[in-house]
Short mmCIF file of C-alpha atoms in Angstrom, two decimals:
data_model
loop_
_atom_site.label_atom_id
_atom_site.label_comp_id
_atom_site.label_asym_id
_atom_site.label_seq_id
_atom_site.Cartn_x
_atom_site.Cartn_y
_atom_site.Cartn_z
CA UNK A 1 108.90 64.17 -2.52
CA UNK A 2 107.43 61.23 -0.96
CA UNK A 3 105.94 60.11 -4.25
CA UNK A 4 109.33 59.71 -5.99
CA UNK A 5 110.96 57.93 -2.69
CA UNK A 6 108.76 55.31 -2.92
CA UNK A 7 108.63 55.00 -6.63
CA UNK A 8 112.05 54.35 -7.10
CA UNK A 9 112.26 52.65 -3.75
CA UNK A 10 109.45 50.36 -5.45
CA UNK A 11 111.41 50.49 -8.80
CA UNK A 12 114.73 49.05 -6.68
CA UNK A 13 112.74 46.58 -5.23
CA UNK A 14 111.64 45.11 -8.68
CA UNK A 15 114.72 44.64 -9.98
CA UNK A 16 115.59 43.00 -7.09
CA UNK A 17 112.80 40.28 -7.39
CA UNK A 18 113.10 40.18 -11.44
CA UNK A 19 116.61 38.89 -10.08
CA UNK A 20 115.26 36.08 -8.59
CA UNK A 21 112.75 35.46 -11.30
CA UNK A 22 115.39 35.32 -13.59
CA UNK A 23 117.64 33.22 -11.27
CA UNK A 24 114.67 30.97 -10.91
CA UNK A 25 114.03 30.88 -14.47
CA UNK A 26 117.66 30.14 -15.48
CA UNK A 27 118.17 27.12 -13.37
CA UNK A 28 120.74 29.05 -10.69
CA UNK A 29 117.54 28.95 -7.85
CA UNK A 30 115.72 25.40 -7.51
CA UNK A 31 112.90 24.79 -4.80
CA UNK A 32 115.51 23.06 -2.14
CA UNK A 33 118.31 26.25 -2.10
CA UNK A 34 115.16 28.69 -1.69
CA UNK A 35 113.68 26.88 0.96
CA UNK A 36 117.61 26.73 2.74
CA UNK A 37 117.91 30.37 1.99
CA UNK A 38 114.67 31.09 3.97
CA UNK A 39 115.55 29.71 6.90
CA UNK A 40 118.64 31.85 7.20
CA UNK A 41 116.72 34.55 6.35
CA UNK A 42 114.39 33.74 9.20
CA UNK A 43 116.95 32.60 11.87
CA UNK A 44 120.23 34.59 11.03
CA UNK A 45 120.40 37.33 8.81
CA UNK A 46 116.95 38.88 10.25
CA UNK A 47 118.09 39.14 13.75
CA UNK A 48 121.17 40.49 12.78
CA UNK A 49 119.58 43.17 11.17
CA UNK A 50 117.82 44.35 14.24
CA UNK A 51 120.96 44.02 16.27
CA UNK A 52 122.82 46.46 13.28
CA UNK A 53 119.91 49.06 13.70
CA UNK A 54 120.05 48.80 17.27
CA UNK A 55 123.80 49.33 17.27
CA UNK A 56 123.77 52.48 15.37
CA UNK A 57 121.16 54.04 17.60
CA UNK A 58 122.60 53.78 20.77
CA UNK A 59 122.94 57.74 22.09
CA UNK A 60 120.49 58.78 19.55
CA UNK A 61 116.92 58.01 20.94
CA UNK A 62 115.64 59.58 24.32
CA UNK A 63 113.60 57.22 26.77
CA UNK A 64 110.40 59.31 26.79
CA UNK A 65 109.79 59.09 23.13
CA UNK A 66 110.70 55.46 23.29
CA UNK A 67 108.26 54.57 25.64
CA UNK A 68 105.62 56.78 23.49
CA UNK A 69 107.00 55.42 20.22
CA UNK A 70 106.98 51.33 21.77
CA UNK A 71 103.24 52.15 23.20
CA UNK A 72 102.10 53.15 19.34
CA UNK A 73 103.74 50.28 17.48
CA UNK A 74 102.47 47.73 20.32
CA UNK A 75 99.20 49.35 19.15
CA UNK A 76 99.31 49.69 15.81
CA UNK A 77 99.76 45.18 15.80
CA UNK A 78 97.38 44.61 17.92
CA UNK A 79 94.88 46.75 15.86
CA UNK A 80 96.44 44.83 12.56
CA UNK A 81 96.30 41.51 14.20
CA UNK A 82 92.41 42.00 15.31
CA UNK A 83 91.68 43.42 11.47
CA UNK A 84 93.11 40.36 10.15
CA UNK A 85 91.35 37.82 12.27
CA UNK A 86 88.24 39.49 11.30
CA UNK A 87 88.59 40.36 7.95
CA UNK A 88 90.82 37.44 6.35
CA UNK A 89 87.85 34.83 5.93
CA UNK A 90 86.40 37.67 3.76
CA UNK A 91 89.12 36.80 1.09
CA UNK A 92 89.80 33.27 0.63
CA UNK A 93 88.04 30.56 1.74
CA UNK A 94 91.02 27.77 2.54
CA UNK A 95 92.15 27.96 6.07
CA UNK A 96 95.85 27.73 5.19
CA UNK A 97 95.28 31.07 2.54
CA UNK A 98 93.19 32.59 5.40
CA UNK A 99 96.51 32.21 7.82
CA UNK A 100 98.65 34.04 5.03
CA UNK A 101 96.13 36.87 4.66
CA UNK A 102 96.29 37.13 8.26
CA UNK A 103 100.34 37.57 8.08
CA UNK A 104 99.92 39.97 5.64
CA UNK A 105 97.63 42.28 7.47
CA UNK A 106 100.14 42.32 10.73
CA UNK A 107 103.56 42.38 8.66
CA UNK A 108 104.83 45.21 6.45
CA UNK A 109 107.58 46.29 4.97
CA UNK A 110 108.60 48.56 7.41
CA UNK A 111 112.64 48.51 6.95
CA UNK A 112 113.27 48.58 3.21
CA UNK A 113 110.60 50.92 1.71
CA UNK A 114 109.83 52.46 5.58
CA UNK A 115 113.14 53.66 6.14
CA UNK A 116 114.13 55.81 2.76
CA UNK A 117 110.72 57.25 3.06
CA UNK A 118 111.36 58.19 6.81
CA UNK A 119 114.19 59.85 5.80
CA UNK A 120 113.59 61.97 2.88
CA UNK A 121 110.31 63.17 4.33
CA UNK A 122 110.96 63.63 7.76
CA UNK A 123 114.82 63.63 7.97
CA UNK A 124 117.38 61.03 8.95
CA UNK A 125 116.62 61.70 12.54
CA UNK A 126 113.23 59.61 12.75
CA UNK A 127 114.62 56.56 11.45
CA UNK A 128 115.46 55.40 14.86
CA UNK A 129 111.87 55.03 15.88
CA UNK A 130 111.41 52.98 12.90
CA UNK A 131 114.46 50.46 14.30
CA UNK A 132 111.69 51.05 17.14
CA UNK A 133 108.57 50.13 15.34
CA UNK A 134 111.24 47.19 13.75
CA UNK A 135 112.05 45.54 17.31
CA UNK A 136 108.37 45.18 18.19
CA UNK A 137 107.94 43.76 14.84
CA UNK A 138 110.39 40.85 15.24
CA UNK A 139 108.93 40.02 18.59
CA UNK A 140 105.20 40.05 17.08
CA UNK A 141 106.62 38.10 13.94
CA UNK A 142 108.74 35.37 16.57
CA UNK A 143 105.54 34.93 18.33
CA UNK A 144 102.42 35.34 17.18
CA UNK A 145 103.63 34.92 13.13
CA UNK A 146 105.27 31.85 13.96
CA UNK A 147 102.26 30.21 16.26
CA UNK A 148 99.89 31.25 13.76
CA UNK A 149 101.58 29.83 10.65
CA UNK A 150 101.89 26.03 12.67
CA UNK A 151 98.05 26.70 13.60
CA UNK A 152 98.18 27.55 17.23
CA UNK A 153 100.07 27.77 20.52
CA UNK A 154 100.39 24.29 21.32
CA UNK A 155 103.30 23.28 24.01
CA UNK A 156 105.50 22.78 20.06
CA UNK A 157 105.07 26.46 19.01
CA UNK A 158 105.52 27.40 22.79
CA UNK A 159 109.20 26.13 22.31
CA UNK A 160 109.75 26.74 19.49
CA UNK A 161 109.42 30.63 19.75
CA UNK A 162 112.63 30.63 21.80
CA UNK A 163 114.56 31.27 18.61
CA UNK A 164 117.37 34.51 17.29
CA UNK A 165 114.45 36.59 16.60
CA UNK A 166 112.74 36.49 19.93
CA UNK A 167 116.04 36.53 21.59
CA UNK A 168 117.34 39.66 19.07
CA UNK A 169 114.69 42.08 19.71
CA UNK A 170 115.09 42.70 23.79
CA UNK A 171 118.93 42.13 23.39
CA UNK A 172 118.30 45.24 20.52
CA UNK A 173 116.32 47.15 23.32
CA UNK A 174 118.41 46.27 25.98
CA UNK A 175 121.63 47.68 24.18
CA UNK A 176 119.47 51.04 23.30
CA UNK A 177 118.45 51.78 26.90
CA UNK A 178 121.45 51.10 28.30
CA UNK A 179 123.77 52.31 25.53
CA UNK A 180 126.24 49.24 25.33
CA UNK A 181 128.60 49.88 22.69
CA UNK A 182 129.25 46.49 20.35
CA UNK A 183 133.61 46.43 19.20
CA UNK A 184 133.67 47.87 15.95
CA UNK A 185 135.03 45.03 14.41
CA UNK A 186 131.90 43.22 15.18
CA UNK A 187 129.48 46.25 14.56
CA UNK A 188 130.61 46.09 11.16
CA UNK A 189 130.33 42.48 10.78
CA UNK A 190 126.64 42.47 11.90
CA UNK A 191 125.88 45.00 9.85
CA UNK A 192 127.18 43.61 6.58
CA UNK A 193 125.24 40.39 7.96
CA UNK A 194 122.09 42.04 8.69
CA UNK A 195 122.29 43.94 5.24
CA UNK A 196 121.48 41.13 3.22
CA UNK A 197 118.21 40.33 4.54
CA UNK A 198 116.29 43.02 2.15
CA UNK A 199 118.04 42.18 -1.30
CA UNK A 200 118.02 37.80 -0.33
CA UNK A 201 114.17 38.22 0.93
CA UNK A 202 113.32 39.75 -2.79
CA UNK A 203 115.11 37.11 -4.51
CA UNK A 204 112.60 34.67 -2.46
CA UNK A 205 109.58 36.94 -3.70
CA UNK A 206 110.95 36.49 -7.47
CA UNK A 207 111.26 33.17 -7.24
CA UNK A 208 108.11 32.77 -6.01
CA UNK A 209 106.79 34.93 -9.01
CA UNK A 210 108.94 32.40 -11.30
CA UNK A 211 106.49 29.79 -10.18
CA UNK A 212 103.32 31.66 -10.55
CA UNK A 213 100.32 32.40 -13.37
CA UNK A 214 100.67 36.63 -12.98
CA UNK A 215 98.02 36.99 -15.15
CA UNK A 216 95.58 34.98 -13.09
CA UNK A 217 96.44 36.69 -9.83
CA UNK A 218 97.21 40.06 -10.81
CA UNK A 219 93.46 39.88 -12.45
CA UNK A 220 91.64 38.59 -9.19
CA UNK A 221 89.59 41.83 -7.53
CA UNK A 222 90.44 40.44 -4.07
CA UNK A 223 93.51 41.64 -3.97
CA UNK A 224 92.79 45.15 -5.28
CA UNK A 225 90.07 45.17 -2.51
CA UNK A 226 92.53 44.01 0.17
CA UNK A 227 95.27 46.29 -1.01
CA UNK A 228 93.37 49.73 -0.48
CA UNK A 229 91.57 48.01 2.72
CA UNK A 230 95.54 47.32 4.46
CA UNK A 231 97.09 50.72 2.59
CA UNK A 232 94.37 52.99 3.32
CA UNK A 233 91.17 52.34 5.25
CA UNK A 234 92.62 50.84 8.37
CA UNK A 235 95.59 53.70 8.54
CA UNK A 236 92.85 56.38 8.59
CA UNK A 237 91.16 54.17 10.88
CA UNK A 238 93.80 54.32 13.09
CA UNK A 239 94.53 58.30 12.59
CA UNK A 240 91.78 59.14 15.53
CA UNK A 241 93.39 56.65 17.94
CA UNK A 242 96.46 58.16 17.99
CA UNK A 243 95.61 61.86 18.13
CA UNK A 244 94.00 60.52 21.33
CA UNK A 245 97.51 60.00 22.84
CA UNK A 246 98.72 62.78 24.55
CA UNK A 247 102.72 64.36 23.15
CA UNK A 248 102.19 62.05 19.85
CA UNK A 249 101.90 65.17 17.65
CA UNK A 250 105.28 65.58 16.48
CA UNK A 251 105.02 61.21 15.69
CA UNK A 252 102.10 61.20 13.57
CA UNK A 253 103.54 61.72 10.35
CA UNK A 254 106.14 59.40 10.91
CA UNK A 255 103.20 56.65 12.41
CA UNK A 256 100.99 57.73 9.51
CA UNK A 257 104.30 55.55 7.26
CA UNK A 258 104.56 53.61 9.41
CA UNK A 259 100.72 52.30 9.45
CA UNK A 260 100.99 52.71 5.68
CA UNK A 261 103.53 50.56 4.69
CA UNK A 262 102.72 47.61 2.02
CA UNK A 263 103.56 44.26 3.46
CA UNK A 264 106.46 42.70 4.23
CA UNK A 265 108.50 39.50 2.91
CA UNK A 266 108.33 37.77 5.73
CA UNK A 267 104.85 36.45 5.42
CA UNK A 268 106.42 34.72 1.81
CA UNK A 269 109.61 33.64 3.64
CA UNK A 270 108.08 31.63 6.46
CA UNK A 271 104.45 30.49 3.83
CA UNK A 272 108.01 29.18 1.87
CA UNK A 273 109.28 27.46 5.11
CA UNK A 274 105.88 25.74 6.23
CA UNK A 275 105.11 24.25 2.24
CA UNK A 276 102.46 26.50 1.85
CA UNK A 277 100.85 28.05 -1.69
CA UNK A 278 102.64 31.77 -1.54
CA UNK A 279 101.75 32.98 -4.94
CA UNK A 280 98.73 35.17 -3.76
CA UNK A 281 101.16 36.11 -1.06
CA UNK A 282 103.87 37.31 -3.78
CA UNK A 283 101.62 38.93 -5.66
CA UNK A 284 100.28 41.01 -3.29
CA UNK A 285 103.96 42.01 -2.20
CA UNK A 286 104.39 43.82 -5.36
CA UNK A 287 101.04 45.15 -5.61
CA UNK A 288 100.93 46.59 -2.51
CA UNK A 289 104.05 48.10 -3.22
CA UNK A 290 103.22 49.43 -6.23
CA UNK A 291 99.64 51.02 -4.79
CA UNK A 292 101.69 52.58 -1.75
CA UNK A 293 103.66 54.79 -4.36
CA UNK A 294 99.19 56.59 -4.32
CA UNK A 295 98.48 55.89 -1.14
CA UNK A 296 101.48 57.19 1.31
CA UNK A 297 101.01 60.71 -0.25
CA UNK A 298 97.42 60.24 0.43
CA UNK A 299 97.90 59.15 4.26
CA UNK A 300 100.51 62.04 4.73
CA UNK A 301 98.17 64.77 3.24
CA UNK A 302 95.55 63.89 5.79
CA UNK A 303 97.60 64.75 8.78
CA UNK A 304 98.69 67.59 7.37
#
């Protein structure tokens, strides 16, 4: 089961970036409306979406296995963050490439391929710990992602971190633990809001792709290497850690996804924002993605 769920979760999410390749390639998606649409990606439609999941778990999601489930995914990015400090000078060489491999270890794509997984193999009741695993993302991405892509935590980044996404993931927590209802007039609003952050963030990746030699990228070992290094080796890593944890039994499965996930768009969107070259970046997306379809099985067997 979890084979086909994330090979036509993969298959979606190629035809959503061969839209933007061909938008890019028609003329309908220049350089200046992809950088624009980044930014609201980034600032608007981003935050939203953790608002939306937030809103439809209130009720759902007791405060024990919040705490438990918050503890692991604090975890789980600190481990990524240390792997990618010391293992992204072992792929490129340029400091500003270094900084994007260093994204890409931390940031996965933990909504729109985590999520359908989540719920065919463990049931639609588990996907509130990945709105969970989600929050903590946001406020690792609005923090660290951002200081590390303008090259440190200078009194700049400091301010600049106060931003939606900082400010969207307590205010997402905050509504959870104390269960405050949003009108449903506006529930639905930020949802439809927050829904077009996975389908705009693949357009980015295909235009990216639009702008990029595949065949020189897609042949480079690196990324093989790093691929089965972020799907594989440091989730089993991880695997001992967590049995460690006392009551996490009936999570690890569902952490085991989680850990497994192939990176994110995010890394692209904000490379996009700051100038930088993103076409190793995009086409590690998609490889990642399509490597995961092998690998998640693999990860799920083993706790098994």
């Amino acid at each position: 089961m979890a084979i086909f769920t994330v090979f036509f979760q993969m298959l979606a999410l190629l035809i959503m970036i061969g839209t933007g390749y061909f938008f890019t390639k028609s003329g309908m998606l220049d350089a200046h409306t992809n950088k624009q649409m980044s930014r609201m990606l980034v600032n608007v439609f981003n935050p939203l979406l953790l608002i939306s999941n937030a809103a439809n778990a209130i009720g759902m999601i007791s405060l024990d296995t919040l705490g438990t489930v918050s503890l692991i995914a604090v975890g789980m990015f600190l481990f990524f963050i240390l792997a990618g400090m010391l293992l992204s000078p072992l792929f490129d060489k340029d400091k500003d490439q270094q900084r994007i491999f260093q994204m890409m270890f931390v940031f996965s794509n933990l909504g729109f391929i985590g999520i359908p997984v989540v719920t065919s193999v463990l049931g639609p009741e588990y996907v509130i710990y990945v709105t969970e695993f989600m929050m903590i993302y946001n406020v690792v991405f609005y923090t660290y992602g951002i200081a590390l892509m303008n090259g440190g935590f200078s009194a700049s980044a400091l301010k600049g971190m106060l931003n939606p996404g900082t400010i969207s993931g307590p205010v997402a927590l905050l509504m959870i633990i104390f269960e405050i209802q949003l009108p449903d007039f506006l529930k639905t609003s930020v949802s439809y809001l927050g829904n077009v952050t996975s389908p705009l963030a693949l357009v980015a990746v295909g235009f990216a792709l639009a702008n990029s030699d595949l065949k020189q990228i897609f042949g480079h070992p690196r990324l093989y290497i790093f691929s089965i290094v972020k799907l594989l080796i440091l989730p089993l890593l991880m695997l001992p850690l967590l049995r460690l944890m006392p009551g996490t039994a009936p999570l690890i499965p569902l952490c085991m996804i989680m850990f497994g996930m192939p990176i994110g768009n995010m890394p692209l969107i904000l490379g996009t924002q700051k100038g930088m070259d993103c076409t190793t970046c995009s086409a590690a997306i998609i490889l990642t993605t399509v490597l995961c379809v092998f690998t998640v099985p693999i990860l799920l067997a083993v706790t098994a």
